[in-house]
Amino acid sequence: MALPFGDSSRHENTLAVIHTLREKGSVARIDLGALNGISSATVTSISAEFLQQGLIRECPPETPRPNGRGRPKTLIELNPNAACVVCIKLSINEIQLVVGDFSGQVRHSEHHAVPTLALSANDLEVLLEEKISAICTQQLTGFQRLAGICLAVQGVVSSQSGTIIWSPALSFRNAPISARLAERFHCSVLLENDANCIASVLAAQPAYADCPNLVVIMLGYGIGMSVLINGVPYLGANGSAAEFGHSKYQPDGALCACGRRGCIEAYASDYALYRAAANHLELPSGDSAHPSEKQMQALTQLALQGDPVAQEIYAEAGRALGVGIANVLALFNPDLVLITGSGVRGFDALQAAMYSTLDEALVAELKGTTRIESCAWDRDMTCMGGIAMTLNATDGETLLDSQTVREA
Amino acid sequence: MALPFGDSSRHENTLAVIHTLREKGSVARIDLGALNGISSATVTSISAEFLQQGLIRECPPETPRPNGRGRPKTLIELNPNAACVVCIKLSINEIQLVVGDFSGQVRHSEHHAVPTLALSANDLEVLLEEKISAICTQQLTGFQRLAGICLAVQGVVSSQSGTIIWSPALSFRNAPISARLAERFHCSVLLENDANCIASVLAAQPAYADCPNLVVIMLGYGIGMSVLINGVPYLGANGSAAEFGHSKYQPDGALCACGRRGCIEAYASDYALYRAAANHLELPSGDSAHPSEKQMQALTQLALQGDPVAQEIYAEAGRALGVGIANVLALFNPDLVLITGSGVRGFDALQAAMYSTLDEALVAELKGTTRIESCAWDRDMTCMGGIAMTLNATDGETLLDSQTVREA
């Protein structure tokens, strides 16, 4: 495939300019040059092409500066309508669809209650095609192109082959999904583990800029993890790395949703906490195998208010997490372990047991300097990460496409 | 620092030629070009410089080919005496010193019984200086230069800062060691974890060429691990990654040499196996806290001959390893787990329990396609790896040095 510009360093410079504009918002041409180590002549030439292609726009001029020095700089920013991506988050009994624009902002979001566990692989494909088609018709008319689709899935996926290997949200396994969607919608399709999407959002935050080796643990219905090594998600030989939830706390211990025993998830996930509580505590009615946010909030409140049974359930979850995190520290020695996900609602009820178990488990030399922190949960974080990853992965195609359109 | 040649691609080509000669032995110039994607003119020019600098030599001409086609190629090979490295392997109660030549071959090896646990940091430095000085006087006279020293240590080291953080062979901790040796011997000093040295040797073997993500588990007095990610040892934030031996089997379980409870090492290391056996079985006398090879052989024989107590001790070690490897598979999803080290002598006595525990612990999707194999132990493997790593790390300096000498 020919590059949109004459040589590869020019191509890299154009991508760098787009990434900087997406990260910073509106930027003066001269600052774009300085931020990327590019000459101002090159920035001028690149931005002239971008303007012609509709990829950027000039911001309305600032009012003259009070001190009167120099004329105000003209800032440029990405044209948000130059392209869009659709991110679909697939979790148990829910599908969320989000539209992100070329600047990375969320422009539309919708949730659908779907009995995901009852779907066949074909049902899922048909459903996704239908929902994405509807989004295309109703939401994407203002955009120059659909750059890509991201499917963010709980569980084990092979990003490379576009196959969902194993997800707690689905009863089928080993389903190739990306190829059919790519063919149907004529765009790139990224298949990602949901925790990797979240880790990419967190890793971009200034507070974590000094943490190239970052572990993100996602508490919720299941327990997920993402490991960034030098800022890049570590996937392993076939995409099943970082399955923290199925590392072991007690061999032959509690039954896990995976069918095996003693996994961390079998103690510290929503379903495990609720299972341990359901027969002993008065809790809101509902599907106790798939507890709702309301059910989980009620259980957490009991623990925080001092109910001894609820307290012990969370303490055992904390001990399981403490052993699991001890293993993660011994094996990965990361800069930072961030604990998030909807299950972080119960963090205050489990953290004392978690930290003391971790202290007992590891000598100081192996705990090293790793920081362990919790991080507030935002349910849109998965899709925001999926949008950012998809835009980054498709900017080259968007450039090529704009170039082709202009030349035609 | 100026490069020995005019530009960086020329410098890279010269290093590539050296690496190829080290890997292949004697090679014809034309093949050196083809193997490295370099023009024959460049190879001719590089090899002329190398000959002048004494880095390579021409092999005696082959006898003419029986079929008489063409004249025999002149092969070139590294001059083994162009440089040497000293590798010191530090383990409990023993120090091994090995001299490797410029072609990577072992030229001298000596072992010294040393009560390592009784040494202070200063004692160790004095001892190493003395032993290395003696080697320099007695063994290195034929070499053009001492390119570097490698210190291969059991336990946690910071290669970057040259500090031994924590080793089961030493009773002190956090000892900077590389700087003093570098100053004393005027050469580069590499500090490496012993398992990483071994993994670098194994990863270079053709049988494992398709395993970029390789985990090597070292059974022995302690239990070590090396994790290669895309062929590079993963060190973590401060060098304490891959501490498999201190990941957990049974929280609150058996006491480990680290002072904590329930580590894999507390079940499957030599000292743990011997501790479990010592009061119940008739075994050779000796220091049961630091069992000798003879003591361990006796215990292994009992298990293999069907003694039920010895069998159960190895079965429990196998279960601990099975859980530990399950965690490694869930977290790293490597291409291959290789089990080696002196403790592999007992592999046949523990493997059935290890494999069945692993099968019970993980669903098929998380076991994935990872191969798990044992690998015969060679006690010189650590030093061979240390020699190879040190030569690779110092080839640039050797080039520069030869250039300077030639110009002077």
PDB file of N, CA, C and O in Angstrom, chain A residues 43 143 202 262 278:
ATOM      1  N   VAL A  43       5.466  21.640   9.478  1.00  0.00           N
ATOM      2  CA  VAL A  43       4.142  21.756  10.105  1.00  0.00           C
ATOM      3  C   VAL A  43       3.221  22.573   9.214  1.00  0.00           C
ATOM      4  O   VAL A  43       2.053  22.213   9.012  1.00  0.00           O
ATOM      5  N   PHE A 143     -20.448  12.530   9.670  1.00  0.00           N
ATOM      6  CA  PHE A 143     -19.006  12.224   9.631  1.00  0.00           C
ATOM      7  C   PHE A 143     -18.540  11.901   8.210  1.00  0.00           C
ATOM      8  O   PHE A 143     -19.274  11.312   7.418  1.00  0.00           O
ATOM      9  N   LEU A 202      -6.107   4.821  31.431  1.00  0.00           N
ATOM     10  CA  LEU A 202      -5.416   5.177  32.679  1.00  0.00           C
ATOM     11  C   LEU A 202      -3.949   5.512  32.419  1.00  0.00           C
ATOM     12  O   LEU A 202      -3.421   6.473  32.983  1.00  0.00           O
ATOM     13  N   GLY A 262     -10.917 -22.502  43.504  1.00  0.00           N
ATOM     14  CA  GLY A 262      -9.867 -21.775  44.195  1.00  0.00           C
ATOM     15  C   GLY A 262      -9.356 -20.523  43.506  1.00  0.00           C
ATOM     16  O   GLY A 262      -8.391 -19.913  43.976  1.00  0.00           O
ATOM     17  N   ALA A 278     -25.699 -14.594  50.281  1.00  0.00           N
ATOM     18  CA  ALA A 278     -27.128 -14.728  49.993  1.00  0.00           C
ATOM     19  C   ALA A 278     -27.911 -15.521  51.029  1.00  0.00           C
ATOM     20  O   ALA A 278     -29.041 -15.161  51.375  1.00  0.00           O
TER      21      ALA A 278
END
